[in-house]
């Protein structure tokens, strides 16, 4: 083929087209926020059954809206509803209504020997809560749809107290019935919610029924089309939470952003925040006690129960080296609530990330919420401890909790262990960026996450999304999201994992010319060129504070380039391209069009643990380790680099991965196998991070 054709390789048209099925036409930003209420209209039951006389669709409307989230529920008096729940699989979605279902499964009717009722929880089907159904029953492994859950329990409602039913998370849409009444509806698989049940519980036997639908829908966050298993079910803790009639519902207690306290004396730390009561009458006083720091303050709320405050304090600051937490006690009337809270500053300045005013380098890894102790979703403190132990073995100080909010056990364990956290919303690839309901859903889920984690010093970054294709609607969506998140929390930088194709064609040309030069001495002699520079220029970079960037030069790119070169008539083998890519990668550099810190939020390669082979053998542990070695050398050329979270800690379930020989529906890019066995690459990365810990090395120059 001619060199000139090679120079014009449209290499990334291929990749771009995969991501560019643009959503409906853009709307004005004003329309986007104003229309969000529309999304609260309950969905009608399925019309496709309307010609079936036995199925009478009913509009099921919850009796009330969800109550604002209760903070730190595990520090309160609770009754756990974890354990075995009865279950009914409802593949056709008929459980909501039919004359033979007498109002639907949620009503939890019982029947006598002469009555016909076409559902019952009395069969032998149970599911463990918390837990996903896919990994509990073989017959449910691939199931995506509706399962009804039922739990009966004895309870004596405590006199004078209020009771809330709290869910740590359940995937995806839920209708919650208490003693036959539909009380609450929630959408979103990874954030907590609660509903007050004081008036709906009785002394003695009570029942909670939850309809869980694991299908999210094209207009939701996330959609169905993701590179991870859509684990369905009540995947996190469920409990009843008891409170006094008036109580502390939530609070924010963190150091003020430094810019915010710039008027204050140099070096003084300032705690800034708010407390929100529930059930109070008029103004009310609230006391905050942080005994170890000698802090005792009394605030008076306004009539809505809210008090805002800011005051100076002398505190030992939280950091990975010293993850100091203070016992914090709130008191108001009959209520008392304690928490363990760390205080630290996190900010960016130019290309640096500063923790407590000092430059840091994030030595991390990305992980999905999968247990290291068994198959399926991670759900409890033991799962969190197992993950933290591995992060420590890796000499990491940072974790990207991809691609959605992980459970609270994990975030709190990270905080105790001094692991900094990147928290993320599942705005993944292409969602309906122009749809106001999609934006409303993303905003609401972010509000729920912030309401849960705003006091966690470990959380240093709020990520808005992952690999979203550039476009006007997408940009407006993220501007609105960023505004929303910053209004709720201005103390943490925002990030997102960006796509960036600036420079990719240069890589193609560079590798192509080297190959052509190997074949043709004249080309080799006449060609002189510089190794490529990849420029991150996604306009989303303007919106966020820290630039995440995902790249797979040592993995996908060589395969794509080979195909493209062959299409252009160049007779190359994938081996040749891979070898050259791996040799040359260390000369590439990644720069950004923004004066902001860069975190390589993903890079990686697949390997089947136990498979060994030569340095070019795909799926071998050796090849994966080689990709890491070359990647790490390459990253020395990136002046803005301030952290890494390679993909990914452990092999994870992914129906996307159809190579039944080596993948078998697992994404094999883990440093650990699906059972937690270390691959060669684990040591490669842990040794590298060990070297970075060495104070003799400049933290920002790997
Ligand atoms: C990515 C995605 C991640 C995938 C990964 C892969 O860029 O962000 O969700 O799992 O690549 O393995 O291809």
XYZ file of C-alpha atoms and ligand atoms in Angstrom:
715
model
C 0.000 0.000 0.000
C 1.142 3.573 -0.467
C 2.546 5.515 2.450
C 0.187 8.388 1.760
C -2.834 6.123 2.216
C -1.326 4.838 5.394
C -0.939 8.375 6.662
C -4.660 8.891 6.272
C -5.762 5.887 8.273
C -9.190 6.663 9.713
C -8.306 4.464 12.649
C -10.652 5.635 15.230
C -13.717 6.068 13.150
C -14.328 2.493 14.205
C -14.147 3.171 17.902
C -16.020 6.416 17.638
C -18.882 4.894 15.696
C -19.353 2.313 18.444
C -20.049 5.106 20.883
C -21.864 7.624 18.805
C -25.490 6.528 18.608
C -26.504 9.985 19.716
C -29.576 10.349 21.887
C -32.642 12.473 20.911
C -32.046 16.064 19.726
C -30.740 18.537 22.283
C -33.107 20.631 24.397
C -32.472 23.831 26.230
C -30.814 23.593 29.624
C -33.762 25.385 31.193
C -36.061 22.639 29.935
C -33.765 20.009 31.353
C -34.104 21.053 34.956
C -37.696 22.281 34.854
C -39.033 19.029 33.484
C -37.527 16.815 36.149
C -40.796 16.554 38.087
C -42.380 14.739 35.165
C -40.204 11.801 36.026
C -42.014 11.273 39.296
C -45.222 10.161 37.550
C -45.628 6.458 38.347
C -45.438 4.108 35.433
C -48.636 2.506 34.218
C -48.880 -1.245 34.324
C -48.004 -3.078 31.136
C -50.264 -2.291 28.148
C -49.247 -5.418 26.311
C -51.613 -7.351 28.566
C -54.624 -5.141 27.856
C -56.234 -7.710 25.551
C -56.031 -10.358 28.267
C -59.279 -10.425 30.300
C -57.490 -12.123 33.177
C -54.969 -9.350 33.501
C -56.413 -6.038 34.626
C -53.556 -3.567 34.715
C -53.719 -1.261 37.683
C -51.882 1.948 38.307
C -49.959 1.303 41.478
C -49.192 4.583 43.208
C -47.115 4.618 46.373
C -48.887 6.157 49.348
C -46.098 8.613 49.965
C -42.846 10.009 48.632
C -39.564 8.637 49.971
C -38.324 10.276 53.163
C -34.993 12.102 53.067
C -32.110 9.777 53.900
C -31.211 9.042 57.514
C -27.478 9.363 58.120
C -25.364 6.703 59.760
C -28.223 4.289 60.496
C -25.991 1.587 61.939
C -25.274 3.834 64.938
C -28.991 3.767 65.846
C -31.254 1.162 67.388
C -32.048 -1.163 64.487
C -33.737 -4.449 63.732
C -31.933 -6.206 60.908
C -34.171 -7.716 58.255
C -31.218 -9.467 56.631
C -31.446 -13.211 56.209
C -33.724 -15.484 54.214
C -36.578 -13.847 52.330
C -39.274 -15.787 50.508
C -39.282 -15.168 46.781
C -41.402 -15.440 43.651
C -39.898 -15.067 40.187
C -42.305 -13.066 38.009
C -40.840 -13.383 34.543
C -43.926 -11.966 32.782
C -44.511 -9.100 35.179
C -48.028 -10.268 35.998
C -47.744 -10.000 39.775
C -49.067 -6.473 40.038
C -52.654 -7.181 39.194
C -55.132 -9.742 38.023
C -58.521 -10.739 39.412
C -56.905 -13.986 40.531
C -54.135 -12.112 42.293
C -56.596 -9.956 44.237
C -54.806 -6.611 43.974
C -51.367 -8.042 43.372
C -48.569 -9.879 45.122
C -47.624 -6.824 47.170
C -50.867 -7.149 49.142
C -49.456 -10.363 50.590
C -52.860 -12.027 50.920
C -53.244 -15.357 52.628
C -55.909 -17.857 51.636
C -57.918 -20.713 53.032
C -58.305 -24.230 51.614
C -61.371 -23.245 49.527
C -60.047 -19.995 48.063
C -58.244 -19.555 44.769
C -55.256 -17.253 44.934
C -52.715 -17.493 42.145
C -49.647 -16.626 44.128
C -48.033 -17.697 47.353
C -44.796 -17.097 49.180
C -45.200 -20.421 50.924
C -43.245 -22.388 48.320
C -39.718 -23.387 49.104
C -38.052 -20.503 47.290
C -35.900 -18.268 49.413
C -33.167 -15.790 48.694
C -30.531 -14.500 51.053
C -30.533 -10.762 51.772
C -28.200 -9.009 51.279
C -27.279 -10.802 48.087
C -27.831 -10.923 44.364
C -30.107 -13.625 43.043
C -27.842 -14.505 40.085
C -25.145 -16.089 42.202
C -27.540 -17.746 44.661
C -29.525 -20.021 42.372
C -28.237 -21.613 39.227
C -31.624 -21.179 37.543
C -31.401 -17.420 38.166
C -27.873 -16.967 36.892
C -28.882 -15.184 33.692
C -32.225 -13.910 34.929
C -32.997 -10.229 34.408
C -36.460 -9.112 35.410
C -38.823 -9.115 38.356
C -38.524 -11.054 41.605
C -40.918 -10.494 44.511
C -39.347 -10.739 47.958
C -41.257 -11.248 51.206
C -40.102 -11.128 54.817
C -42.358 -11.793 57.799
C -41.110 -10.795 61.227
C -42.341 -10.178 64.743
C -42.074 -6.694 66.075
C -43.272 -4.633 69.010
C -43.315 -1.000 67.881
C -41.623 0.937 70.687
C -43.916 3.499 72.315
C -43.225 7.106 71.370
C -40.639 6.192 68.722
C -40.627 6.559 64.968
C -39.598 3.661 62.751
C -38.055 3.770 59.273
C -37.523 0.947 56.819
C -34.014 1.388 55.388
C -32.505 -0.276 52.305
C -28.758 0.022 51.703
C -29.436 -0.740 48.039
C -31.351 -3.056 45.719
C -31.021 -3.367 41.959
C -32.778 -1.681 40.118
C -36.413 -0.568 40.539
C -38.274 -1.346 43.732
C -41.819 -1.124 45.003
C -41.936 -1.523 48.776
C -45.087 -2.784 50.497
C -45.541 -2.902 54.261
C -48.418 -5.019 55.547
C -50.067 -4.904 52.123
C -49.691 -1.163 51.463
C -47.477 0.183 48.697
C -45.450 2.776 50.584
C -42.431 3.562 48.481
C -40.917 3.369 45.032
C -37.214 3.798 44.335
C -35.097 3.535 41.227
C -31.349 3.113 41.128
C -29.338 0.037 42.015
C -26.584 1.442 44.181
C -27.836 4.096 46.555
C -29.734 3.845 49.846
C -33.283 4.960 50.578
C -35.727 4.858 53.463
C -39.415 5.248 54.139
C -41.136 5.925 57.440
C -43.278 2.967 58.531
C -44.342 4.111 62.023
C -48.039 4.166 61.092
C -47.941 0.941 59.101
C -46.383 -1.517 61.553
C -48.368 -3.412 64.179
C -47.549 -5.362 67.301
C -46.803 -8.999 66.420
C -46.464 -10.333 62.905
C -45.593 -7.876 60.103
C -44.685 -8.379 56.482
C -42.548 -6.463 54.014
C -42.898 -7.318 50.332
C -40.561 -5.814 47.764
C -40.951 -6.044 44.018
C -37.449 -5.828 42.572
C -36.982 -5.352 38.843
C -33.358 -5.668 37.766
C -34.008 -4.152 34.305
C -33.271 -0.456 34.326
C -34.314 0.806 30.857
C -32.832 2.874 28.075
C -33.652 6.183 29.769
C -32.072 5.206 33.080
C -28.731 5.500 34.835
C -27.185 3.101 34.095
C -28.785 1.490 31.050
C -28.663 -2.258 30.498
C -25.697 -2.187 28.177
C -22.713 -2.306 30.498
C -19.546 -4.340 30.801
C -20.580 -5.827 34.127
C -23.126 -8.333 35.347
C -26.511 -6.827 36.055
C -26.781 -8.506 39.455
C -30.413 -8.298 40.565
C -31.927 -8.380 44.010
C -31.810 -6.798 47.433
C -28.050 -6.630 47.361
C -27.434 -4.601 50.539
C -28.552 -4.545 54.190
C -32.206 -3.986 55.082
C -33.271 -2.852 58.540
C -35.836 -1.098 60.661
C -34.351 2.001 62.252
C -35.878 3.441 65.419
C -35.615 7.119 66.306
C -37.183 9.435 68.869
C -40.074 11.598 67.645
C -37.603 14.415 66.906
C -34.131 13.390 65.830
C -30.948 14.254 63.956
C -31.656 13.192 60.405
C -28.399 14.130 58.693
C -25.382 16.384 59.081
C -22.326 17.511 57.264
C -19.155 17.910 59.228
C -15.997 18.445 57.184
C -13.237 21.008 56.879
C -14.248 24.036 54.860
C -12.657 24.134 51.410
C -9.473 26.162 51.752
C -10.635 28.756 49.248
C -13.683 29.167 51.419
C -11.669 29.922 54.535
C -9.153 32.167 52.798
C -10.217 35.110 54.956
C -9.357 33.158 58.076
C -5.977 33.108 59.856
C -3.315 31.141 57.972
C -3.064 27.519 59.095
C -6.256 27.486 61.132
C -8.577 24.626 60.318
C -12.231 25.444 60.060
C -15.035 22.950 60.405
C -17.976 23.898 58.262
C -21.290 22.163 57.899
C -24.905 21.823 58.845
C -27.218 19.648 60.844
C -30.804 18.793 59.944
C -33.388 17.695 62.474
C -36.597 15.880 61.710
C -39.843 16.042 63.695
C -38.865 19.167 65.683
C -41.327 21.936 66.484
C -39.913 25.355 65.687
C -36.390 26.284 66.681
C -34.486 23.627 68.564
C -31.050 23.384 70.081
C -28.481 20.767 69.016
C -25.193 20.016 70.693
C -22.059 18.830 68.950
C -19.340 17.256 71.027
C -15.946 16.172 69.723
C -14.433 15.461 73.119
C -10.979 14.451 71.895
C -10.574 17.778 70.120
C -12.040 19.778 73.000
C -14.995 20.891 70.871
C -18.414 21.466 72.389
C -20.856 23.648 70.499
C -24.536 24.318 70.746
C -26.464 25.428 67.671
C -30.020 26.642 67.334
C -31.865 25.445 64.272
C -34.185 27.546 62.174
C -37.866 26.690 61.963
C -37.138 24.037 59.317
C -34.838 22.222 61.735
C -31.594 23.212 60.053
C -28.551 24.862 61.576
C -25.443 25.860 59.630
C -22.123 26.477 61.307
C -18.455 27.236 60.833
C -15.835 27.396 63.565
C -12.098 27.065 64.065
C -10.601 23.819 65.392
C -7.288 22.186 66.113
C -7.336 18.721 64.644
C -4.950 15.969 63.627
C -5.723 15.592 59.946
C -6.753 12.356 58.207
C -4.303 10.968 55.652
C -3.370 7.520 54.289
C -0.370 7.461 56.634
C -2.481 8.461 59.618
C -6.201 7.811 59.059
C -7.269 9.624 62.192
C -10.999 9.556 63.013
C -12.673 11.531 65.798
C -15.688 10.338 67.747
C -18.393 12.913 67.092
C -21.522 13.049 69.289
C -24.753 14.833 68.440
C -27.467 15.481 70.990
C -30.843 17.087 70.515
C -33.750 16.596 72.894
C -34.101 12.830 73.368
C -31.870 11.987 70.463
C -28.232 11.051 70.530
C -26.156 9.944 67.537
C -22.430 9.225 67.226
C -20.150 8.912 64.233
C -16.426 8.535 63.552
C -15.283 11.310 61.259
C -11.944 12.251 59.735
C -10.964 15.763 58.717
C -8.712 16.638 55.793
C -8.309 19.102 52.939
C -8.413 17.887 49.377
C -7.925 20.302 46.503
C -6.182 20.761 43.179
C -3.715 23.432 42.173
C -2.603 23.485 38.549
C -1.578 19.915 37.770
C -1.243 18.914 41.418
C -3.590 17.179 43.822
C -3.027 18.428 47.354
C -3.979 16.482 50.450
C -3.711 18.703 53.504
C -1.696 21.123 51.391
C 0.856 18.486 50.260
C 1.241 17.049 46.771
C 0.091 13.463 46.519
C 0.306 10.700 43.960
C -2.630 8.270 43.879
C -1.348 4.688 43.856
C -4.554 2.884 43.103
C -6.532 0.282 41.283
C -10.119 0.163 40.036
C -12.553 -2.422 41.331
C -16.087 -3.632 40.779
C -18.280 -4.451 43.762
C -17.648 -8.203 43.676
C -16.735 -10.296 46.680
C -13.258 -11.761 47.037
C -14.666 -14.402 49.349
C -17.360 -15.958 47.133
C -19.050 -15.302 43.782
C -21.437 -12.381 43.462
C -21.861 -8.851 44.727
C -19.883 -7.785 47.761
C -22.341 -6.976 50.506
C -20.872 -6.965 53.994
C -18.025 -5.931 56.266
C -16.080 -9.169 55.664
C -16.127 -8.529 51.902
C -14.904 -4.982 52.478
C -12.096 -6.151 54.781
C -10.952 -8.728 52.212
C -10.766 -6.044 49.507
C -8.899 -3.646 51.781
C -6.358 -6.345 52.684
C -5.611 -6.802 48.966
C -5.286 -3.059 48.428
C -2.781 -2.963 51.273
C -0.816 -5.890 49.750
C -0.709 -3.841 46.583
C 0.834 -0.899 48.469
C -2.098 1.184 47.252
C -3.340 4.371 48.870
C -6.271 4.836 46.469
C -9.156 2.905 44.950
C -11.553 3.722 42.136
C -14.896 2.237 43.177
C -16.166 1.656 39.636
C -18.659 2.174 37.993
C -21.378 2.966 40.559
C -21.576 3.692 44.291
C -20.298 0.734 46.322
C -21.799 -0.234 49.664
C -21.185 1.768 52.825
C -19.164 -1.034 54.485
C -16.530 -0.609 51.780
C -16.310 3.162 52.025
C -16.040 3.071 55.815
C -13.437 0.284 55.721
C -11.391 2.314 53.225
C -11.599 5.299 55.521
C -10.365 3.327 58.534
C -7.526 1.870 56.474
C -6.364 5.172 54.966
C -7.368 4.340 51.400
C -8.543 7.340 49.363
C -11.684 6.724 47.318
C -12.874 7.758 43.861
C -16.687 7.469 44.080
C -18.619 7.180 40.828
C -22.070 7.535 39.300
C -23.017 4.950 36.637
C -23.270 7.464 33.815
C -21.600 4.901 31.599
C -20.922 5.240 27.889
C -23.914 6.514 25.979
C -27.013 7.268 28.010
C -29.919 9.502 26.966
C -28.123 12.771 27.595
C -30.991 14.843 26.149
C -33.663 13.199 28.240
C -34.622 15.331 31.268
C -35.730 12.224 33.179
C -32.317 10.649 32.712
C -30.674 13.766 34.100
C -33.153 13.854 36.984
C -32.335 10.239 37.809
C -28.579 10.867 37.771
C -28.988 13.937 39.976
C -31.203 12.142 42.467
C -28.826 9.192 42.703
C -25.939 11.608 43.286
C -27.920 13.347 46.042
C -28.466 9.973 47.716
C -24.785 9.091 47.506
C -23.684 12.432 48.908
C -26.270 12.205 51.691
C -24.668 8.881 52.667
C -20.954 9.649 52.188
C -20.500 13.393 52.613
C -18.725 12.903 55.951
C -16.234 10.330 54.714
C -12.759 11.845 54.620
C -11.648 8.925 52.439
C -13.866 10.073 49.566
C -11.641 12.559 47.740
C -13.220 12.563 44.273
C -16.781 12.563 42.985
C -16.761 11.088 39.508
C -19.514 12.129 37.146
C -19.204 9.311 34.637
C -17.196 6.960 32.478
C -16.189 7.158 28.804
C -19.035 9.275 27.531
C -18.857 10.358 23.894
C -18.395 14.067 23.263
C -21.480 15.953 22.042
C -23.514 19.035 22.813
C -26.220 17.195 24.761
C -23.616 15.269 26.737
C -21.756 18.443 27.620
C -24.918 20.161 28.825
C -25.837 17.098 30.876
C -22.485 17.177 32.656
C -22.572 20.920 33.253
C -25.910 20.416 34.999
C -24.579 17.420 36.969
C -21.463 19.290 38.047
C -23.555 22.230 39.222
C -25.778 19.868 41.174
C -22.920 18.011 42.871
C -20.993 21.198 43.692
C -24.112 22.745 45.214
C -24.392 19.750 47.539
C -20.684 19.483 48.307
C -18.054 22.047 47.409
C -15.246 20.354 49.361
C -14.276 17.613 46.910
C -12.902 17.899 43.373
C -14.961 16.445 40.533
C -13.614 14.007 38.015
C -14.748 11.787 35.122
C -13.066 9.081 33.074
C -12.703 10.745 29.691
C -12.425 9.428 26.198
C -9.831 11.110 24.078
C -8.867 10.343 20.555
C -6.476 13.220 19.952
C -3.246 11.496 18.918
C -4.660 8.051 18.211
C -4.248 8.475 14.481
C -0.666 9.499 15.154
C -0.093 6.200 16.944
C -1.513 4.411 13.909
C 0.727 6.316 11.521
C 3.764 5.839 13.712
C 3.345 2.074 14.082
C 2.335 1.767 10.419
C 5.395 3.664 9.210
C 7.703 1.619 11.396
C 6.264 -1.551 9.931
C 6.460 -0.210 6.379
C 10.050 0.879 7.093
C 10.943 -2.637 8.235
C 9.717 -3.986 4.914
C 11.102 -1.323 2.676
C 14.549 0.100 3.326
C 13.854 3.228 1.279
C 10.818 4.089 3.375
C 12.896 3.494 6.492
C 15.610 5.837 5.268
C 13.279 8.585 4.120
C 11.070 8.608 7.142
C 11.926 10.517 10.233
C 9.258 11.248 12.780
C 8.674 11.718 16.471
C 6.894 9.214 18.745
C 3.266 10.253 19.123
C 1.790 12.453 21.790
C -1.782 11.762 22.841
C -3.645 14.904 23.790
C -6.629 14.691 26.091
C -8.939 17.349 24.784
C -12.460 16.132 25.609
C -14.414 19.341 26.466
C -15.631 17.601 29.626
C -12.134 18.408 30.861
C -13.349 21.996 31.310
C -16.101 20.862 33.664
C -14.155 18.580 36.019
C -11.222 19.366 38.327
C -9.260 16.143 37.845
C -9.005 14.468 34.438
C -9.497 10.728 34.399
C -8.362 8.982 31.227
C -8.855 5.361 30.175
C -6.523 3.822 27.588
C -5.774 0.309 26.409
C -2.772 0.779 24.124
C -1.275 -2.593 24.993
C -4.541 -4.464 24.564
C -7.371 -3.322 22.306
C -5.412 -0.827 20.265
C -3.004 -3.316 18.662
C -5.918 -5.491 17.503
C -7.830 -2.537 16.079
C -4.744 -1.177 14.328
C -3.987 -4.533 12.738
C -7.473 -4.765 11.300
C -7.335 -1.214 10.004
C -3.936 -1.693 8.416
C -5.134 -4.839 6.708
C -8.180 -3.013 5.415
C -5.768 -0.483 3.955
C -3.927 -3.271 2.183
C -0.871 -3.562 4.433
C 0.096 -7.184 4.952
C 0.714 -7.251 8.709
C 0.074 -9.777 11.436
C -1.334 -8.893 14.822
C 1.876 -10.263 16.360
C 3.951 -7.695 14.537
C 1.735 -4.833 15.572
C 1.523 -5.981 19.200
C 5.254 -6.441 19.484
C 5.993 -3.051 18.025
C 3.345 -1.373 20.144
C 4.781 -2.871 23.311
C 8.303 -1.881 22.377
C 7.374 1.611 21.324
C 4.812 2.494 23.972
C 7.425 3.721 26.369
C 8.148 6.550 23.939
C 4.550 7.772 23.721
C 3.386 10.577 25.916
C 0.009 11.676 27.179
C -0.583 15.372 27.658
C -3.736 17.349 28.326
C -5.238 20.507 26.925
C -6.082 21.597 30.485
C -3.861 22.710 33.303
C -5.312 20.042 35.622
C -4.135 16.836 37.308
C -4.354 13.653 35.246
C -5.250 10.246 36.648
C -4.989 7.262 34.303
C -8.250 5.825 35.490
C -7.896 2.616 33.460
C -5.340 0.627 31.535
C -4.928 -3.120 31.448
C -4.871 -6.416 29.623
C -6.663 -9.739 30.049
C -5.071 -12.899 31.435
C -6.447 -16.210 32.581
C -4.829 -17.019 35.897
C -2.631 -20.110 35.520
C -2.196 -19.650 31.764
C 1.452 -19.152 30.955
C 3.041 -18.378 27.646
C 5.485 -16.289 25.695
C 5.685 -12.509 25.843
C 3.182 -12.097 23.008
C 0.683 -14.751 23.994
C -2.693 -13.161 24.562
C -4.442 -14.224 27.789
C -1.162 -15.366 29.364
C -0.101 -13.940 32.698
C 3.235 -13.054 31.098
C 1.631 -10.911 28.407
C -0.512 -9.065 30.934
C 2.514 -8.368 33.134
C 4.456 -7.140 30.114
C 1.700 -4.697 29.202
C 1.885 -3.287 32.734
C 5.669 -2.937 32.608
C 5.528 -1.038 29.337
C 2.568 1.083 30.427
C 4.333 2.113 33.596
C 7.406 3.139 31.622
C 5.227 5.119 29.221
C 3.553 7.030 32.010
C 6.893 8.596 32.998
C 6.381 10.823 29.949
C 3.151 12.368 31.228
C 3.947 15.541 33.134
C 0.419 16.002 34.505
C 0.134 12.431 35.838
C -0.929 12.400 39.481
C -2.370 8.927 39.888
C -3.298 5.545 38.477
C -6.151 3.103 38.868
C -5.400 0.251 36.441
C -8.247 -1.981 35.390
C -9.009 -3.979 37.538
C -8.449 -5.580 40.964
C -10.290 -8.855 40.322
C -11.766 -10.682 37.323
C -15.451 -9.801 37.308
C -18.617 -11.232 35.809
C -19.414 -9.716 32.418
C -22.004 -11.165 30.026
C -20.253 -8.975 27.452
C -17.304 -11.372 27.340
C -18.204 -14.170 24.958
C -14.921 -15.991 24.531
C -16.127 -19.140 26.297
C -12.648 -20.609 26.200
C -10.689 -18.051 28.190
C -13.232 -15.489 29.343
C -16.349 -17.571 29.881
C -18.365 -14.452 30.800
C -15.634 -13.038 33.023
C -13.746 -9.886 32.237
C -10.203 -11.237 32.704
C -8.324 -7.995 33.263
C -8.051 -8.649 37.004
C -4.796 -8.583 38.924
C -6.559 -11.415 40.768
C -8.557 -14.298 39.339
C -12.279 -14.656 39.996
C -11.392 -16.628 43.135
C -8.823 -14.100 44.323
C -5.625 -15.895 43.206
C -2.839 -13.473 42.305
C -1.645 -13.290 38.711
C 1.965 -12.306 37.919
C 0.865 -8.750 37.309
C -0.168 -8.284 40.936
C 3.467 -8.363 42.021
C 4.465 -6.161 39.096
C 2.130 -3.429 40.312
C 2.740 -3.902 44.022
C 6.523 -3.666 43.486
C 6.027 -0.535 41.441
C 3.872 1.054 44.135
C 6.430 0.027 46.733
C 9.057 1.948 44.791
C 6.737 4.951 44.650
C 6.385 4.857 48.419
C 10.123 5.339 48.682
C 10.615 8.891 49.899
C 13.752 9.110 47.754
C 11.537 9.144 44.651
C 9.590 12.208 43.688
C 5.999 11.302 44.407
C 4.781 12.671 41.118
C 7.413 11.017 38.942
C 6.899 7.270 38.751
C -13.374 0.279 29.765
C -14.554 0.440 30.633
C -14.735 -0.734 31.582
C -14.480 -2.032 30.836
C -13.044 -2.018 30.373
C -12.674 -3.261 29.561
O -12.892 1.215 29.178
O -14.534 1.640 31.356
O -16.025 -0.698 32.102
O -14.746 -3.139 31.623
O -12.833 -0.919 29.530
O -12.316 -4.263 30.146
O -12.772 -3.189 28.350
